[in-house]
Amino acid sequence: MLCVTSQPQLDALLASHPAVLVLYGGQTCGVCQVLKPRLQQLLAEHFPRVQACYVDCQADGSGLCAQQQIMALPVVQIWFEGSRFTEFFKVFSLADIKAALARPYGLLFGDT
């Protein structure tokens, strides 16, 4: 999972990858730390063409989190072709993320 710390970095990532998942978390967010490897595993198994990145809102990524109006952790944003498709915050499951990714991923890449 790539670490992103600024809006220009995020913009470049969104421009260069058709599908991006962004996890906003923090070092002291226990849920975030548990969620990160599980998201990586979900993407590797079911959505290998999705580029994943991580923004640490409690460290170098705090400015980006403010720009994206992230007020609580964790937050997962899913982007397709440079546009935010959906966002999950605080209470959600991996099944929710998998379901949200399945159809647009299949349409974009022709597989699931």
PDB file of C-alpha atoms in Angstrom, residues 7 16 19 23 44 50 53 75-76 78 81 87 89 92 96 98 104 109-110:
ATOM      1  CA  GLN A   7      -3.042  16.452  -2.531  1.00  0.00           C
ATOM      2  CA  SER A  16      -2.339   7.338 -13.396  1.00  0.00           C
ATOM      3  CA  ALA A  19      -9.136   2.300  -9.874  1.00  0.00           C
ATOM      4  CA  LEU A  23      -7.507   4.311   3.361  1.00  0.00           C
ATOM      5  CA  ALA A  44      -4.929  -8.969  -3.849  1.00  0.00           C
ATOM      6  CA  VAL A  50      -7.038  -1.574  -7.778  1.00  0.00           C
ATOM      7  CA  CYS A  53      -2.859   3.878  -0.837  1.00  0.00           C
ATOM      8  CA  VAL A  75     -12.301   6.274   6.132  1.00  0.00           C
ATOM      9  CA  VAL A  76     -12.112   4.333   2.870  1.00  0.00           C
ATOM     10  CA  ILE A  78     -13.032   4.221  -3.712  1.00  0.00           C
ATOM     11  CA  GLU A  81     -11.285   6.976 -13.401  1.00  0.00           C
ATOM     12  CA  GLU A  87     -16.845   6.483   0.729  1.00  0.00           C
ATOM     13  CA  PHE A  89     -16.415   5.888   7.351  1.00  0.00           C
ATOM     14  CA  PHE A  92     -18.363  -0.628   7.783  1.00  0.00           C
ATOM     15  CA  ASP A  96     -19.381  -3.640   2.209  1.00  0.00           C
ATOM     16  CA  LYS A  98     -16.129  -5.859  -1.636  1.00  0.00           C
ATOM     17  CA  PRO A 104     -17.710  -1.159 -11.296  1.00  0.00           C
ATOM     18  CA  PHE A 109     -11.710  -4.378 -16.259  1.00  0.00           C
ATOM     19  CA  GLY A 110     -14.043  -7.039 -17.658  1.00  0.00           C
TER      20      GLY A 110
END
